[in-house]
């Protein structure tokens, strides 16, 4: 154990106390956010009336990369001049736009990114591709056995209903950009469906497989959502590329070990 | 900025003249659990949301009717009779607004904490919502660290009220022998401003003190406080709901009425629920 680590989180009872220093931060934070998020579209074609397929960082992003491999990049979402998501148009002239995350968006910026996104890309429907960790999933039914494909979903009040998929049951919640987008869609009367594929993890990193990613295809068929065909060869190639580096789940040199 | 977003079909003017009950994200989350208990037991219907980007986003299935969408971080609720058609709202998020059947009470539920550095923005938005909606009065329900109690607070009921002498709750509080929150000497580390030095410090109570300070000069407001500790808070929640109901007469059921608190199904996963015997077979 590395004893030089600071206590990771303050005790809960003190987390709710006032901090006089933070009172001056609000305006500064808001201004920084407004200045740093940009949705850049490199096409003069009208983006109205599109269906947005948003692939959250992880299985969702992998799935859309494999499905839109023949698509055309028409834009990007930038945060402080760094591309955090790519906007890909389908090659078959459909009205689908894939927004593929390149990295995880910090929680404090998810609302700002969401608002910037929908201001630039007015759409008619949103489909979110995300995941849930098996180790974090709470279910009162200990006998519950998942059947393949393991996909759960949430829908906004105007979102499509599924006859086959299970909902992400209470008290499980989704957070981050998926929650921000779903909230926006609900409050602004946009049809929205979020798909969550079961995800195993190792040392906090998702272990994405072709089986868990391909589960999205079955869910889309059930919801009658048209999407470019999943290229399994491309999918495996993308997954092989994630076997090393920050997404691999492997122990790296900086990881704190209990034993040398 | 007033961030209230009504559900389709709900007229925001119906909030006017009602009593607002708003929990703070505070120690043991007892106020939030209490609001959930009222929502579940009284079948409150969601009437709107607060679209506030100062709180962390969250989305999950709407427990009242899973086929009707999701829950969010900030919600408001009202109680309508069962035979009125419910607006299909399948989705719940961070901040929702509910209202009771007789339109006398409006509850706000907050499910997630405020982002660091956004507290003042959040308070400003909340103040704008309360003032613009025309609520008759506001009761802030919060909890404070029971381990910071002084001797005089160690015995008796774990509840305190903080309100002006002539407030809307003073008479009823006197009938119930509900004590007022003691103003104790300032402790080391307390952040006391001159403007609110007459408001007691409530450790772990979140924004309760700040919100009270903002509202008291322009709107009838009071704070109901419970001493609480992190842990198994189910009984604390029921106790708090009973105290709140006694104080504000929300349910106002006669002793013979067949009313009992009905917790939401998701409480099965809370700490303190019975263990599954099959684990040991």
XYZ file of C-alpha atoms in Angstrom:
541
model
C 0.000 0.000 0.000
C 1.323 3.408 -0.922
C 1.040 5.421 2.266
C 1.816 8.633 0.448
C -1.669 8.574 -1.050
C -3.969 11.160 0.427
C -7.293 10.046 1.794
C -9.281 9.509 -1.417
C -12.504 11.129 -0.281
C -13.504 13.219 2.680
C -15.892 11.604 5.148
C -19.445 11.966 3.936
C -20.621 13.972 6.927
C -18.199 16.771 6.078
C -18.916 16.745 2.358
C -22.116 18.704 2.902
C -20.557 21.479 4.934
C -20.022 24.883 3.426
C -16.757 25.854 1.905
C -16.350 29.603 1.761
C -13.723 29.326 -0.965
C -16.114 27.800 -3.472
C -18.409 30.794 -3.390
C -16.167 32.636 -5.802
C -15.773 29.789 -8.261
C -19.197 29.602 -9.870
C -18.870 32.490 -12.283
C -15.341 31.561 -13.200
C -16.301 27.955 -13.914
C -19.262 28.929 -16.081
C -17.223 31.295 -18.182
C -14.504 28.729 -18.682
C -17.025 26.181 -19.825
C -18.678 28.496 -22.326
C -15.361 29.370 -23.875
C -14.028 25.869 -24.269
C -16.759 23.703 -25.822
C -17.201 23.837 -29.586
C -19.276 21.741 -31.949
C -17.571 21.961 -35.304
C -19.432 20.844 -38.415
C -17.492 20.613 -41.664
C -20.497 20.355 -43.919
C -22.913 22.883 -45.304
C -25.631 20.266 -45.476
C -28.529 20.921 -43.146
C -28.320 18.801 -40.034
C -31.976 19.207 -39.153
C -34.188 16.184 -38.758
C -31.414 13.695 -38.052
C -31.368 10.805 -35.641
C -28.395 11.098 -33.332
C -26.683 7.879 -32.320
C -24.425 8.739 -29.397
C -21.743 6.231 -28.461
C -20.509 6.818 -24.931
C -16.882 6.070 -24.222
C -16.567 2.311 -23.919
C -18.751 -0.334 -25.614
C -20.975 2.312 -27.198
C -18.112 4.058 -28.868
C -16.633 0.745 -30.042
C -19.961 -0.350 -31.523
C -20.490 2.843 -33.487
C -16.904 2.887 -34.731
C -17.401 -0.600 -36.115
C -20.821 0.217 -37.587
C -19.878 3.532 -39.162
C -16.461 2.479 -40.436
C -17.486 3.407 -44.015
C -19.132 6.662 -42.969
C -17.872 10.196 -43.508
C -16.594 12.404 -40.739
C -18.583 15.633 -40.874
C -17.540 17.273 -37.666
C -16.291 17.045 -34.129
C -16.964 18.185 -30.573
C -14.002 19.941 -29.065
C -13.184 20.728 -25.486
C -10.379 23.239 -25.056
C -9.321 22.537 -28.663
C -9.114 18.824 -27.970
C -11.461 16.558 -29.873
C -13.645 14.641 -27.428
C -16.091 13.228 -29.991
C -16.335 12.770 -33.744
C -19.491 13.298 -35.800
C -19.890 10.683 -38.552
C -22.556 10.647 -41.250
C -23.714 7.349 -42.644
C -22.474 6.423 -46.127
C -25.930 5.409 -47.356
C -27.383 8.911 -47.159
C -29.618 7.991 -44.258
C -30.550 10.558 -41.646
C -28.371 8.991 -38.981
C -25.507 10.815 -37.366
C -23.100 8.935 -35.164
C -21.395 10.856 -32.390
C -18.505 8.755 -31.197
C -16.781 9.638 -27.938
C -13.023 9.735 -28.035
C -12.696 10.006 -24.265
C -14.727 10.256 -21.099
C -16.230 13.686 -20.495
C -15.764 15.111 -16.966
C -19.024 15.141 -15.006
C -18.955 18.874 -14.428
C -18.921 19.491 -18.194
C -21.550 17.002 -19.388
C -24.419 19.495 -19.306
C -22.458 22.109 -21.198
C -21.489 19.556 -23.854
C -25.101 18.385 -24.110
C -26.479 21.882 -24.602
C -23.786 22.746 -27.145
C -24.492 19.511 -28.997
C -28.248 19.994 -29.331
C -27.948 23.647 -30.206
C -25.803 22.748 -33.213
C -27.525 19.485 -34.120
C -31.299 19.818 -33.798
C -32.516 16.249 -34.141
C -35.731 14.263 -34.117
C -34.534 11.334 -32.026
C -31.601 10.244 -29.887
C -30.291 6.742 -29.341
C -27.626 6.376 -26.648
C -25.170 3.501 -26.481
C -23.748 2.949 -23.018
C -22.990 0.144 -20.586
C -23.455 -0.908 -16.984
C -20.975 -2.741 -14.825
C -22.046 -6.159 -13.621
C -20.361 -5.544 -10.281
C -22.341 -2.326 -9.725
C -25.747 -3.612 -10.721
C -28.211 -3.858 -7.822
C -31.046 -6.327 -8.049
C -33.316 -7.562 -5.247
C -33.704 -10.859 -7.074
C -30.607 -12.864 -6.338
C -31.867 -15.619 -8.601
C -31.930 -13.327 -11.573
C -30.158 -14.883 -14.516
C -29.296 -12.818 -17.511
C -30.079 -14.162 -20.953
C -27.998 -13.234 -23.950
C -28.043 -10.614 -25.377
C -27.713 -8.763 -22.122
C -28.965 -5.274 -22.825
C -31.111 -3.064 -20.627
C -32.679 0.210 -21.595
C -34.231 3.467 -20.464
C -36.544 5.647 -22.484
C -37.779 9.197 -22.241
C -41.516 9.828 -22.232
C -41.552 9.969 -26.024
C -38.905 7.312 -26.592
C -39.494 3.986 -28.299
C -40.848 1.120 -26.232
C -39.327 -2.313 -26.341
C -41.266 -5.526 -26.057
C -38.207 -7.679 -25.393
C -35.642 -5.640 -23.494
C -35.587 -5.239 -19.728
C -35.429 -1.776 -18.285
C -32.507 -0.692 -16.139
C -34.408 -1.432 -12.974
C -34.566 0.708 -9.820
C -32.468 1.611 -7.879
C -29.825 1.472 -10.623
C -29.019 4.825 -12.171
C -26.932 6.097 -15.000
C -24.742 9.164 -14.656
C -22.460 11.327 -16.735
C -23.113 12.292 -20.322
C -25.814 9.625 -20.778
C -27.814 11.039 -17.881
C -27.292 14.594 -19.109
C -28.518 13.737 -22.604
C -31.507 11.777 -21.310
C -32.430 14.623 -18.986
C -32.225 17.134 -21.796
C -34.364 14.969 -24.061
C -37.005 14.458 -21.394
C -37.277 18.112 -20.500
C -37.269 19.246 -24.131
C -39.693 16.585 -25.364
C -37.241 14.672 -27.533
C -37.636 10.934 -28.100
C -34.667 9.217 -26.523
C -33.686 5.637 -25.820
C -30.541 4.624 -23.938
C -29.174 1.106 -24.336
C -26.934 -0.384 -21.658
C -24.945 -3.494 -22.417
C -23.611 -5.646 -19.580
C -19.973 -4.989 -18.984
C -17.443 -6.926 -16.975
C -14.462 -5.064 -15.597
C -10.963 -5.617 -14.306
C -9.236 -3.203 -11.968
C -11.879 -0.638 -12.782
C -11.363 -0.849 -16.540
C -14.081 -2.212 -18.823
C -13.384 -5.508 -20.552
C -15.186 -4.939 -23.823
C -15.859 -8.022 -25.912
C -17.458 -8.558 -29.301
C -20.348 -10.376 -27.649
C -21.297 -7.532 -25.300
C -20.858 -4.971 -28.038
C -22.825 -6.913 -30.642
C -25.721 -7.052 -28.152
C -26.560 -3.547 -29.306
C -27.514 -4.938 -32.710
C -30.169 -7.181 -31.214
C -31.536 -4.287 -29.190
C -31.744 -2.045 -32.233
C -33.624 -4.731 -34.165
C -36.125 -4.998 -31.347
C -36.604 -1.243 -31.276
C -36.830 -1.128 -35.074
C -34.017 1.395 -35.291
C -32.186 1.388 -38.580
C -28.427 1.384 -38.196
C -25.577 0.493 -40.548
C -24.629 -3.158 -40.339
C -22.050 -4.030 -37.733
C -18.728 -4.944 -39.332
C -17.518 -7.789 -37.093
C -14.061 -7.827 -38.639
C -13.652 -4.157 -37.915
C -15.084 -4.676 -34.437
C -12.476 -7.288 -33.550
C -9.757 -5.069 -34.935
C -10.908 -2.198 -32.733
C -11.070 -4.461 -29.689
C -7.565 -5.794 -30.360
C -6.340 -2.208 -30.425
C -7.756 -1.654 -26.947
C -5.826 -4.546 -25.415
C -2.961 -2.296 -24.493
C -2.749 1.155 -23.035
C -5.139 3.084 -20.862
C -8.193 1.067 -21.841
C -6.737 -2.379 -21.428
C -7.493 -3.078 -17.794
C -3.976 -4.385 -17.414
C -1.764 -3.429 -14.516
C 0.565 -0.720 -15.672
C 3.717 0.660 -14.179
C 1.927 3.435 -12.329
C -0.624 1.196 -10.725
C -0.155 0.829 -7.042
C 0.642 -2.704 -6.085
C 0.284 -4.356 -2.762
C 3.313 -6.554 -3.394
C 6.430 -5.850 -5.397
C -33.114 32.068 -13.125
C -36.332 30.125 -12.678
C -35.449 26.662 -13.938
C -38.904 25.072 -13.521
C -40.041 22.963 -16.491
C -43.671 21.787 -16.107
C -44.789 18.435 -17.398
C -47.152 18.667 -20.385
C -50.583 19.654 -19.222
C -49.550 21.162 -15.912
C -50.150 24.867 -15.369
C -47.287 26.418 -13.346
C -49.719 28.895 -11.783
C -51.052 25.964 -9.768
C -47.910 26.204 -7.669
C -48.979 29.597 -6.422
C -50.263 29.721 -2.879
C -49.074 26.214 -1.999
C -46.628 25.266 0.715
C -43.274 24.177 -0.628
C -41.385 21.418 1.133
C -37.833 21.117 -0.070
C -35.137 18.768 1.224
C -31.439 19.470 1.218
C -28.767 16.930 0.378
C -27.562 16.427 3.915
C -26.095 13.894 6.253
C -27.613 10.404 6.034
C -29.863 11.677 3.205
C -32.821 11.468 5.588
C -34.724 14.480 4.140
C -34.499 13.035 0.642
C -35.661 9.632 1.842
C -38.543 11.374 3.611
C -39.691 13.048 0.412
C -39.513 9.717 -1.384
C -41.662 8.241 1.372
C -44.292 10.934 0.895
C -44.189 10.521 -2.885
C -44.620 6.782 -2.632
C -47.205 6.719 0.169
C -49.420 9.539 -1.073
C -49.012 8.632 -4.746
C -47.864 12.136 -5.568
C -47.785 12.901 -9.245
C -44.870 14.576 -10.829
C -45.760 18.058 -12.065
C -42.420 19.263 -13.323
C -38.659 19.426 -13.186
C -35.977 21.912 -12.340
C -33.551 22.087 -15.222
C -30.522 23.074 -13.217
C -27.049 22.258 -14.498
C -25.547 22.914 -11.082
C -26.350 19.437 -9.863
C -24.887 16.156 -11.035
C -26.953 14.470 -13.719
C -28.591 11.157 -13.054
C -31.254 9.096 -14.772
C -33.065 5.938 -13.822
C -36.391 4.218 -14.246
C -39.414 6.009 -12.803
C -40.418 3.725 -9.925
C -44.030 4.866 -9.699
C -44.619 3.396 -13.129
C -41.551 1.926 -14.876
C -43.359 1.939 -18.206
C -43.683 5.673 -17.971
C -40.064 6.666 -18.088
C -37.189 7.834 -15.964
C -36.383 9.651 -12.752
C -34.035 12.631 -12.643
C -32.137 14.674 -10.078
C -34.608 17.508 -9.403
C -38.337 16.754 -9.371
C -41.555 18.312 -8.108
C -44.660 16.380 -7.043
C -48.349 16.894 -6.461
C -50.989 14.440 -5.338
C -53.870 13.893 -7.726
C -56.694 11.478 -7.142
C -56.173 8.089 -8.682
C -58.929 8.487 -11.211
C -57.400 11.514 -12.861
C -55.418 10.510 -15.931
C -51.756 10.601 -15.152
C -49.545 12.391 -17.600
C -47.250 9.745 -19.056
C -43.824 10.728 -17.812
C -41.518 7.754 -18.206
C -38.356 9.357 -17.056
C -37.034 10.771 -13.846
C -33.920 12.796 -13.351
C -32.125 14.938 -10.817
C -34.706 17.480 -9.644
C -38.439 16.861 -9.799
C -41.463 18.751 -8.501
C -44.504 17.022 -6.996
C -47.807 18.318 -5.572
C -50.463 16.921 -3.233
C -54.035 16.155 -4.198
C -55.528 19.147 -2.480
C -52.917 21.347 -4.172
C -51.837 22.623 -0.768
C -48.370 21.136 -0.736
C -45.614 20.980 -3.303
C -42.603 18.745 -2.791
C -39.278 19.038 -4.528
C -36.996 16.024 -4.661
C -33.283 16.382 -5.226
C -31.418 13.169 -5.912
C -27.868 14.330 -6.538
C -25.429 16.742 -4.915
C -24.316 20.079 -6.268
C -21.144 20.394 -8.300
C -18.248 21.984 -6.487
C -18.174 25.679 -7.256
C -21.821 25.784 -8.323
C -23.479 26.282 -4.983
C -24.205 29.981 -5.416
C -25.634 29.443 -8.898
C -27.842 26.684 -7.544
C -29.072 28.824 -4.669
C -29.831 31.704 -7.009
C -31.832 29.440 -9.322
C -33.715 27.905 -6.425
C -34.523 31.303 -4.965
C -35.784 32.476 -8.359
C -37.981 29.384 -8.694
C -39.490 29.823 -5.228
C -40.178 33.529 -5.631
C -41.448 33.297 -9.223
C -43.760 30.384 -8.465
C -45.509 32.333 -5.720
C -45.391 29.737 -2.967
C -47.197 30.821 0.176
C -44.443 29.486 2.415
C -41.425 27.211 2.331
C -40.303 24.558 4.769
C -36.713 23.416 4.343
C -36.189 19.917 5.706
C -32.634 18.984 6.530
C -30.509 16.873 8.807
C -27.466 17.660 10.876
C -24.649 15.639 12.384
C -25.887 13.967 15.552
C -22.312 13.537 16.788
C -21.973 17.314 17.079
C -24.853 17.629 19.549
C -24.315 19.372 22.856
C -25.587 18.079 26.180
C -28.973 19.768 26.012
C -29.616 18.159 22.616
C -28.773 14.630 23.679
C -32.136 13.947 25.267
C -35.642 14.347 23.977
C -36.787 14.333 20.373
C -34.081 14.437 17.675
C -35.880 17.278 15.904
C -35.486 21.007 16.016
C -37.203 23.883 14.315
C -35.646 27.148 13.259
C -38.040 29.939 12.330
C -39.031 33.454 13.380
C -41.235 33.669 16.471
C -44.305 34.589 14.441
C -43.683 32.080 11.646
C -46.306 29.853 10.054
C -45.056 26.855 12.092
C -44.555 28.464 15.497
C -48.030 27.845 16.863
C -48.174 24.231 15.768
C -44.605 23.631 16.991
C -45.597 24.917 20.421
C -48.563 22.516 20.483
C -46.214 19.635 19.654
C -43.511 20.803 22.101
C -41.064 20.848 19.211
C -37.934 22.643 20.442
C -36.272 25.488 18.605
C -32.742 24.934 17.346
C -30.229 26.258 19.811
C -27.823 28.988 18.774
C -24.497 27.792 20.122
C -21.167 29.627 20.431
C -19.145 29.628 17.220
C -16.781 26.680 16.941
C -13.317 26.625 15.421
C -13.610 26.024 11.674
C -17.156 27.328 11.372
C -17.565 29.709 8.458
C -19.709 32.419 9.907
C -20.718 35.434 7.852
C -22.020 38.563 9.501
C -25.257 38.383 7.510
C -26.312 34.996 8.866
C -24.562 34.874 12.227
C -27.975 34.649 13.903
C -28.680 31.362 12.133
C -27.275 28.342 13.978
C -24.576 26.310 12.302
C -25.943 22.936 11.218
C -23.057 20.636 10.398
C -23.729 18.385 7.453
C -26.940 20.164 6.475
C -25.822 21.246 3.030
C -27.393 24.424 1.734
C -30.115 24.733 4.391
C -28.608 27.696 6.171
C -27.719 29.543 2.961
C -31.129 28.997 1.439
C -32.861 30.177 4.599
C -30.690 33.294 4.697
C -31.584 34.111 1.093
C -35.319 33.649 1.534
C -36.094 34.997 4.989
C -36.259 38.660 4.002
C -38.643 38.083 1.102
C -40.615 34.925 1.832
C -42.018 32.992 4.821
C -39.524 30.208 5.458
C -38.627 27.796 8.234
C -36.203 24.923 8.736
C -37.029 21.542 10.236
C -33.864 19.753 11.359
C -33.226 16.199 12.425
C -30.116 14.977 14.208
C -28.906 11.992 12.205
C -25.929 9.716 11.644
C -24.928 7.765 8.552
C -26.046 4.148 8.669
C -29.416 2.413 8.760
C -31.728 5.377 8.342
C -35.015 3.704 7.465
C -36.505 4.215 10.911
C -35.093 7.743 10.992
C -36.954 8.436 7.775
C -40.268 7.178 9.073
C -39.779 9.185 12.241
C -38.993 12.282 10.202
C -42.040 11.753 7.997
C -44.248 11.452 11.073
C -42.789 14.637 12.546
C -43.201 16.535 9.299
C -46.739 15.332 8.907
C -47.602 16.277 12.479
C -46.132 19.725 11.991
C -47.654 20.521 8.614
C -50.743 18.276 8.663
C -50.106 16.951 5.174
C -51.851 13.602 5.388
C -54.136 14.828 8.133
C -55.602 11.352 8.551
C -57.834 10.684 11.547
C -56.580 8.128 14.101
C -59.073 5.656 12.703
C -57.960 6.133 9.099
C -56.220 3.182 7.546
C -53.063 5.022 6.524
C -49.557 3.663 6.709
C -46.309 4.669 5.094
C -45.606 2.783 1.913
C -41.903 2.866 0.991
C -40.772 2.622 -2.634
C -39.585 -0.763 -3.898
C -36.037 0.506 -4.336
C -35.670 0.725 -0.555
C -35.142 -3.032 -0.545
C -31.564 -2.295 -1.503
C -30.946 0.209 1.287
C -28.590 -0.552 4.116
C -30.468 -2.191 6.940
C -32.773 -4.359 4.848
C -33.065 -7.976 6.043
C -30.430 -10.340 4.669
C -31.322 -13.038 2.187
C -31.391 -16.361 4.113
C -30.480 -18.245 0.939
C -26.975 -16.852 1.188
C -26.323 -19.135 4.145
C -27.808 -22.311 2.783
